[in-house]
């Protein structure tokens, strides 16, 4: 099969399109012919070598943890899909990649709604799983107010939509040029940065019941002050969380229960017209380096996705 791969750590330029052996599904896995694959922050960190998890990677490595495509092989102990089904989902995160390729193995999946574009489906998996897991940890109840710090990015925007679907009022921090996106997602936008309490007061927002930190920009003390309780705050990105008494959620990699139930739920919401996956840009597979560059330095407005078809050439 053809695949994007890197043989050494570095900038986006280390990525190249090459050939690799097609994987075979093990127990509880399915293989798909990939139509689209998302780019996540974990992909950027692993490729650069800046994350401790990079030390676990045997090189060369195929990045990518999100993918959507057509089922073409099914492993043992799988009975909810058939050959030819259209699905989207997440690879086995313990392997830290494998989706930016012609074929990929999915560990978590849901059926893709017929009208959902491949680009949205390919970028959806980990963002939905992560957002679902975080919202579950926050023990949200209808009528509560949730603040999402970093609400315009790939995970933040999904968290906004899923929380709204649960009957939650959502306040989202974002750069001014992304406030229109938050309005479209039915969230109240607040300028990003320090001094959050003053900006909320200016908007007459007096109550924050729960807070989700997606940005990891040092806002935990402010979020604790706003909610009045460190257990009312969950972070996905701030590793100082234990010193503040805040829950840091790392999902499967930390042995936590996953949010796989969010995938079919989000698919149903899409069918009902209540969910979308914001896409900042899409690139063909051979332009993976450009896609990673945009993911690192772009507007952080939704997801970056790679499209895969039979015309890709090595």
Tab-separated table of C-alpha atoms in Angstrom:
chain	number	residue	atom	x	y	z
A	1	UNK	CA	0.000	0.000	0.000
A	2	UNK	CA	1.061	3.668	-0.185
A	3	UNK	CA	1.484	5.596	3.037
A	4	UNK	CA	2.866	8.807	4.513
A	5	UNK	CA	5.848	8.072	6.715
A	6	UNK	CA	8.771	9.698	8.490
A	7	UNK	CA	12.157	8.106	9.143
A	8	UNK	CA	13.472	10.755	11.528
A	9	UNK	CA	12.027	13.387	13.822
A	10	UNK	CA	11.752	16.964	12.639
A	11	UNK	CA	9.561	19.481	10.861
A	12	UNK	CA	6.867	18.693	8.286
A	13	UNK	CA	9.581	18.229	5.655
A	14	UNK	CA	10.466	14.794	7.121
A	15	UNK	CA	7.156	13.401	5.824
A	16	UNK	CA	7.177	11.564	2.506
A	17	UNK	CA	4.879	9.302	0.524
A	18	UNK	CA	6.217	5.770	0.221
A	19	UNK	CA	5.131	2.125	0.213
A	20	UNK	CA	4.493	-0.082	3.228
A	21	UNK	CA	2.998	-3.460	4.008
A	22	UNK	CA	-0.779	-3.367	4.391
A	23	UNK	CA	-1.844	-4.201	7.970
A	24	UNK	CA	-4.044	-7.147	8.863
A	25	UNK	CA	-6.816	-6.770	11.460
A	26	UNK	CA	-6.465	-8.550	14.782
A	27	UNK	CA	-9.208	-9.368	17.290
A	28	UNK	CA	-11.679	-6.524	17.694
A	29	UNK	CA	-10.296	-4.597	14.703
A	30	UNK	CA	-11.446	-3.786	11.202
A	31	UNK	CA	-9.445	-2.671	8.192
A	32	UNK	CA	-10.659	0.126	5.972
A	33	UNK	CA	-9.690	1.432	2.565
A	34	UNK	CA	-9.060	4.995	3.721
A	35	UNK	CA	-10.888	7.881	2.070
A	36	UNK	CA	-9.841	10.585	4.546
A	37	UNK	CA	-7.551	10.818	7.566
A	38	UNK	CA	-7.415	13.611	10.125
A	39	UNK	CA	-4.338	15.308	11.563
A	40	UNK	CA	-4.312	15.666	15.339
A	41	UNK	CA	-2.012	17.511	17.748
A	42	UNK	CA	-0.558	14.172	18.813
A	43	UNK	CA	0.616	13.598	15.218
A	44	UNK	CA	2.500	16.893	15.235
A	45	UNK	CA	4.145	16.225	18.579
A	46	UNK	CA	5.216	12.709	17.660
A	47	UNK	CA	6.643	13.761	14.302
A	48	UNK	CA	8.623	16.617	15.824
A	49	UNK	CA	10.058	14.446	18.581
A	50	UNK	CA	8.981	17.035	21.169
A	51	UNK	CA	6.688	14.716	23.147
A	52	UNK	CA	7.933	11.980	25.522
A	53	UNK	CA	5.796	9.514	23.570
A	54	UNK	CA	8.135	9.958	20.588
A	55	UNK	CA	10.651	7.760	22.399
A	56	UNK	CA	8.177	4.872	22.086
A	57	UNK	CA	8.049	5.085	18.297
A	58	UNK	CA	9.900	2.542	16.193
A	59	UNK	CA	10.995	4.371	13.056
A	60	UNK	CA	9.924	4.601	10.293
A	61	UNK	CA	6.437	5.589	11.449
A	62	UNK	CA	3.102	6.204	9.702
A	63	UNK	CA	1.245	9.031	11.514
A	64	UNK	CA	-2.475	9.528	11.908
A	65	UNK	CA	-4.997	8.355	14.509
A	66	UNK	CA	-8.288	9.296	12.768
A	67	UNK	CA	-9.640	7.809	9.549
A	68	UNK	CA	-12.798	7.086	7.585
A	69	UNK	CA	-13.272	4.665	4.728
A	70	UNK	CA	-14.795	1.459	3.436
A	71	UNK	CA	-14.476	-1.783	5.405
A	72	UNK	CA	-12.472	-4.335	3.414
A	73	UNK	CA	-11.335	-6.822	6.095
A	74	UNK	CA	-12.699	-7.805	9.501
A	75	UNK	CA	-10.815	-9.300	12.426
A	76	UNK	CA	-12.065	-11.933	14.893
A	77	UNK	CA	-14.698	-10.988	17.479
A	78	UNK	CA	-16.276	-8.254	15.335
A	79	UNK	CA	-19.942	-8.619	14.445
A	80	UNK	CA	-21.329	-5.106	13.938
A	81	UNK	CA	-19.951	-4.319	10.465
A	82	UNK	CA	-19.802	-5.966	7.048
A	83	UNK	CA	-17.433	-5.728	4.100
A	84	UNK	CA	-18.318	-2.583	2.153
A	85	UNK	CA	-19.713	-0.603	5.098
A	86	UNK	CA	-18.768	3.077	5.334
A	87	UNK	CA	-17.313	3.845	8.760
A	88	UNK	CA	-15.224	6.375	10.666
A	89	UNK	CA	-13.172	5.973	13.799
A	90	UNK	CA	-9.901	5.718	15.684
A	91	UNK	CA	-6.840	3.490	15.416
A	92	UNK	CA	-5.377	1.609	18.373
A	93	UNK	CA	-3.854	4.607	20.152
A	94	UNK	CA	-1.183	2.439	21.777
A	95	UNK	CA	0.388	2.252	18.293
A	96	UNK	CA	0.299	6.053	17.987
A	97	UNK	CA	-0.568	6.157	14.307
A	98	UNK	CA	-1.174	4.289	11.078
A	99	UNK	CA	-4.106	6.205	9.559
A	100	UNK	CA	-2.309	8.357	6.951
A	101	UNK	CA	-2.216	5.514	4.468
A	102	UNK	CA	-4.147	3.594	1.837
A	103	UNK	CA	-5.327	1.081	4.456
A	104	UNK	CA	-5.730	1.503	8.213
A	105	UNK	CA	-6.901	-0.566	11.162
A	106	UNK	CA	-9.645	0.893	13.342
A	107	UNK	CA	-10.004	0.038	17.025
A	108	UNK	CA	-13.092	2.220	17.640
A	109	UNK	CA	-15.640	3.031	14.949
A	110	UNK	CA	-19.188	3.960	14.009
A	111	UNK	CA	-21.119	3.853	10.760
A	112	UNK	CA	-20.766	7.033	8.712
A	113	UNK	CA	-24.035	8.806	7.915
A	114	UNK	CA	-24.620	8.674	4.175
A	115	UNK	CA	-24.636	12.462	3.853
A	116	UNK	CA	-21.552	13.119	5.994
A	117	UNK	CA	-18.632	14.196	3.775
A	118	UNK	CA	-15.578	11.951	3.914
A	119	UNK	CA	-13.462	14.891	5.043
A	120	UNK	CA	-15.611	15.430	8.131
A	121	UNK	CA	-15.794	11.726	8.903
A	122	UNK	CA	-12.045	11.263	8.518
A	123	UNK	CA	-11.280	14.018	11.013
A	124	UNK	CA	-13.959	13.146	13.560
A	125	UNK	CA	-12.908	10.099	15.573
A	126	UNK	CA	-10.517	11.198	18.310
A	127	UNK	CA	-12.120	14.618	18.680
A	128	UNK	CA	-15.505	13.023	19.357
A	129	UNK	CA	-14.037	10.379	21.673
A	130	UNK	CA	-11.976	12.941	23.592
A	131	UNK	CA	-14.774	15.486	23.920
A	132	UNK	CA	-17.253	12.804	25.006
A	133	UNK	CA	-14.846	11.461	27.634
A	134	UNK	CA	-14.198	14.942	29.030
A	135	UNK	CA	-17.878	15.904	29.146
A	136	UNK	CA	-18.692	12.647	30.936
A	137	UNK	CA	-16.032	13.398	33.563
A	138	UNK	CA	-17.576	16.821	34.179
A	139	UNK	CA	-20.917	15.228	35.147
A	140	UNK	CA	-22.908	17.783	33.215
A	141	UNK	CA	-26.630	18.230	33.722
A	142	UNK	CA	-29.087	20.095	31.453
A	143	UNK	CA	-29.220	23.787	32.274
A	144	UNK	CA	-25.624	24.049	33.445
A	145	UNK	CA	-23.160	26.562	32.009
A	146	UNK	CA	-19.883	25.184	30.660
A	147	UNK	CA	-16.830	27.242	29.730
A	148	UNK	CA	-14.597	25.692	27.054
A	149	UNK	CA	-11.156	27.307	26.984
A	150	UNK	CA	-9.902	26.876	23.411
A	151	UNK	CA	-13.293	26.318	21.822
A	152	UNK	CA	-12.533	26.850	18.117
A	153	UNK	CA	-10.020	24.037	17.596
A	154	UNK	CA	-10.602	20.456	16.549
A	155	UNK	CA	-11.548	19.087	19.969
A	156	UNK	CA	-12.938	22.323	21.414
A	157	UNK	CA	-15.451	22.861	18.621
A	158	UNK	CA	-16.671	19.271	18.921
A	159	UNK	CA	-17.001	19.654	22.710
A	160	UNK	CA	-19.130	22.761	22.159
A	161	UNK	CA	-21.530	20.898	19.891
A	162	UNK	CA	-21.800	17.775	22.043
A	163	UNK	CA	-22.342	19.823	25.193
A	164	UNK	CA	-25.033	21.923	23.503
A	165	UNK	CA	-26.768	18.707	22.440
A	166	UNK	CA	-26.875	17.745	26.132
A	167	UNK	CA	-28.791	20.906	26.969
A	168	UNK	CA	-25.783	22.831	28.261
A	169	UNK	CA	-25.178	26.563	27.795
A	170	UNK	CA	-21.646	26.880	26.392
A	171	UNK	CA	-19.246	29.815	26.723
A	172	UNK	CA	-16.182	29.443	24.508
A	173	UNK	CA	-12.874	31.287	24.443
A	174	UNK	CA	-11.318	31.874	21.041
A	175	UNK	CA	-9.424	34.447	19.027
A	176	UNK	CA	-11.627	37.218	17.652
A	177	UNK	CA	-11.416	35.881	14.082
A	178	UNK	CA	-12.982	32.598	15.259
A	179	UNK	CA	-15.952	34.118	17.110
A	180	UNK	CA	-18.202	33.710	14.095
A	181	UNK	CA	-17.554	29.952	14.185
A	182	UNK	CA	-18.607	29.777	17.832
A	183	UNK	CA	-21.786	31.717	17.028
A	184	UNK	CA	-22.518	29.134	14.318
A	185	UNK	CA	-22.063	26.370	16.900
A	186	UNK	CA	-24.527	28.096	19.280
A	187	UNK	CA	-21.851	29.074	21.822
A	188	UNK	CA	-21.244	32.486	23.368
A	189	UNK	CA	-17.729	33.602	22.334
A	190	UNK	CA	-15.302	35.285	24.726
A	191	UNK	CA	-11.897	36.704	23.710
A	192	UNK	CA	-9.030	34.324	24.398
A	193	UNK	CA	-6.345	35.143	26.965
A	194	UNK	CA	-5.836	36.127	30.621
A	195	UNK	CA	-8.293	38.282	32.563
A	196	UNK	CA	-11.145	35.932	31.765
A	197	UNK	CA	-13.302	36.888	34.755
A	198	UNK	CA	-13.375	40.549	33.698
A	199	UNK	CA	-14.373	39.656	30.138
A	200	UNK	CA	-17.171	37.411	31.400
A	201	UNK	CA	-18.431	40.166	33.697
A	202	UNK	CA	-18.493	42.547	30.739
A	203	UNK	CA	-20.884	40.119	29.039
A	204	UNK	CA	-22.995	39.794	32.197
A	205	UNK	CA	-22.026	36.134	32.531
A	206	UNK	CA	-22.137	35.549	36.269
A	207	UNK	CA	-22.212	31.764	36.616
A	208	UNK	CA	-19.852	29.055	35.345
A	209	UNK	CA	-20.746	25.571	36.604
A	210	UNK	CA	-18.071	23.557	34.822
A	211	UNK	CA	-14.943	24.295	32.783
A	212	UNK	CA	-13.044	22.317	30.155
A	213	UNK	CA	-9.488	23.354	29.304
A	214	UNK	CA	-8.554	22.300	25.782
A	215	UNK	CA	-5.901	24.948	25.138
A	216	UNK	CA	-3.439	24.092	27.920
A	217	UNK	CA	-2.375	27.746	28.139
A	218	UNK	CA	-2.140	28.079	31.911
A	219	UNK	CA	-5.747	29.039	32.623
A	220	UNK	CA	-6.426	26.454	35.362
A	221	UNK	CA	-6.201	28.902	38.321
A	222	UNK	CA	-8.727	31.193	36.598
A	223	UNK	CA	-11.035	28.297	35.758
A	224	UNK	CA	-10.942	27.102	39.373
A	225	UNK	CA	-11.816	30.613	40.590
A	226	UNK	CA	-14.710	30.832	38.129
A	227	UNK	CA	-16.236	27.471	39.052
A	228	UNK	CA	-15.279	27.635	42.730
A	229	UNK	CA	-14.118	24.018	42.742
A	230	UNK	CA	-11.097	22.276	41.128
A	231	UNK	CA	-13.186	19.119	40.693
A	232	UNK	CA	-15.492	21.132	38.402
A	233	UNK	CA	-12.610	21.566	35.954
A	234	UNK	CA	-11.152	19.027	33.504
A	235	UNK	CA	-8.117	19.653	31.322
A	236	UNK	CA	-6.961	17.799	28.236
A	237	UNK	CA	-3.675	19.648	27.807
A	238	UNK	CA	-2.245	21.101	31.035
A	239	UNK	CA	0.157	18.688	32.730
A	240	UNK	CA	0.306	20.875	35.854
A	241	UNK	CA	-3.275	19.799	36.625
A	242	UNK	CA	-2.440	17.555	39.650
A	243	UNK	CA	-0.827	20.480	41.470
A	244	UNK	CA	-4.150	22.339	41.194
A	245	UNK	CA	-6.374	19.400	42.124
A	246	UNK	CA	-7.739	19.308	38.564
A	247	UNK	CA	-8.410	16.126	36.599
A	248	UNK	CA	-6.119	15.641	33.567
A	249	UNK	CA	-7.771	13.261	31.118
A	250	UNK	CA	-5.479	11.328	28.760
A	251	UNK	CA	-7.848	8.547	27.747
A	252	UNK	CA	-6.739	5.124	26.615
A	253	UNK	CA	-3.054	5.971	26.971
A	254	UNK	CA	-3.637	6.464	30.711
A	255	UNK	CA	-5.930	3.465	31.137
A	256	UNK	CA	-9.103	5.567	31.427
A	257	UNK	CA	-12.537	4.501	30.177
A	258	UNK	CA	-12.886	5.766	26.617
A	259	UNK	CA	-15.634	7.806	25.023
A	260	UNK	CA	-16.374	5.372	22.198
A	261	UNK	CA	-20.125	5.690	22.810
A	262	UNK	CA	-19.821	9.257	21.541
A	263	UNK	CA	-19.094	8.151	17.960
A	264	UNK	CA	-22.518	6.640	17.102
A	265	UNK	CA	-24.194	9.385	19.154
A	266	UNK	CA	-22.450	12.087	17.089
A	267	UNK	CA	-23.370	10.254	13.880
A	268	UNK	CA	-27.029	10.372	14.927
A	269	UNK	CA	-26.737	14.068	15.768
A	270	UNK	CA	-25.275	14.682	12.294
A	271	UNK	CA	-28.247	12.898	10.720
A	272	UNK	CA	-30.557	15.151	12.748
A	273	UNK	CA	-28.721	18.273	11.543
A	274	UNK	CA	-27.354	19.030	15.020
A	275	UNK	CA	-23.669	18.249	14.513
A	276	UNK	CA	-20.869	18.970	12.082
A	277	UNK	CA	-17.076	18.652	12.069
A	278	UNK	CA	-15.518	22.056	11.289
A	279	UNK	CA	-12.767	21.635	8.679
A	280	UNK	CA	-10.075	24.273	8.311
A	281	UNK	CA	-8.462	22.718	5.219
A	282	UNK	CA	-8.130	19.471	3.256
A	283	UNK	CA	-5.031	18.271	1.414
A	284	UNK	CA	-4.322	15.261	-0.807
A	285	UNK	CA	-2.190	12.596	0.840
A	286	UNK	CA	0.931	13.548	-1.119
A	287	UNK	CA	0.697	17.041	0.403
A	288	UNK	CA	0.948	15.721	3.974
A	289	UNK	CA	3.877	18.031	4.753
A	290	UNK	CA	1.779	21.063	3.769
A	291	UNK	CA	-1.092	19.745	5.880
A	292	UNK	CA	1.139	19.380	8.941
A	293	UNK	CA	2.508	22.882	8.359
A	294	UNK	CA	-1.023	24.294	8.286
A	295	UNK	CA	-2.003	22.322	11.382
A	296	UNK	CA	0.934	23.852	13.253
A	297	UNK	CA	0.586	27.450	12.081
A	298	UNK	CA	-2.954	27.851	10.751
A	299	UNK	CA	-5.986	29.451	12.383
A	300	UNK	CA	-6.754	26.438	14.613
A	301	UNK	CA	-10.322	26.665	13.384
A	302	UNK	CA	-11.513	23.081	13.201
A	303	UNK	CA	-9.568	20.147	11.776
A	304	UNK	CA	-6.993	19.548	9.050
A	305	UNK	CA	-7.613	16.457	6.951
A	306	UNK	CA	-5.861	14.388	4.282
A	307	UNK	CA	-7.845	12.905	1.399
A	308	UNK	CA	-6.860	9.521	-0.003
A	309	UNK	CA	-7.794	8.026	-3.364
A	310	UNK	CA	-6.514	5.571	-5.931
A	311	UNK	CA	-4.707	8.305	-7.858
A	312	UNK	CA	-2.103	8.745	-5.099
A	313	UNK	CA	1.283	7.795	-6.453
A	314	UNK	CA	4.601	7.099	-4.729
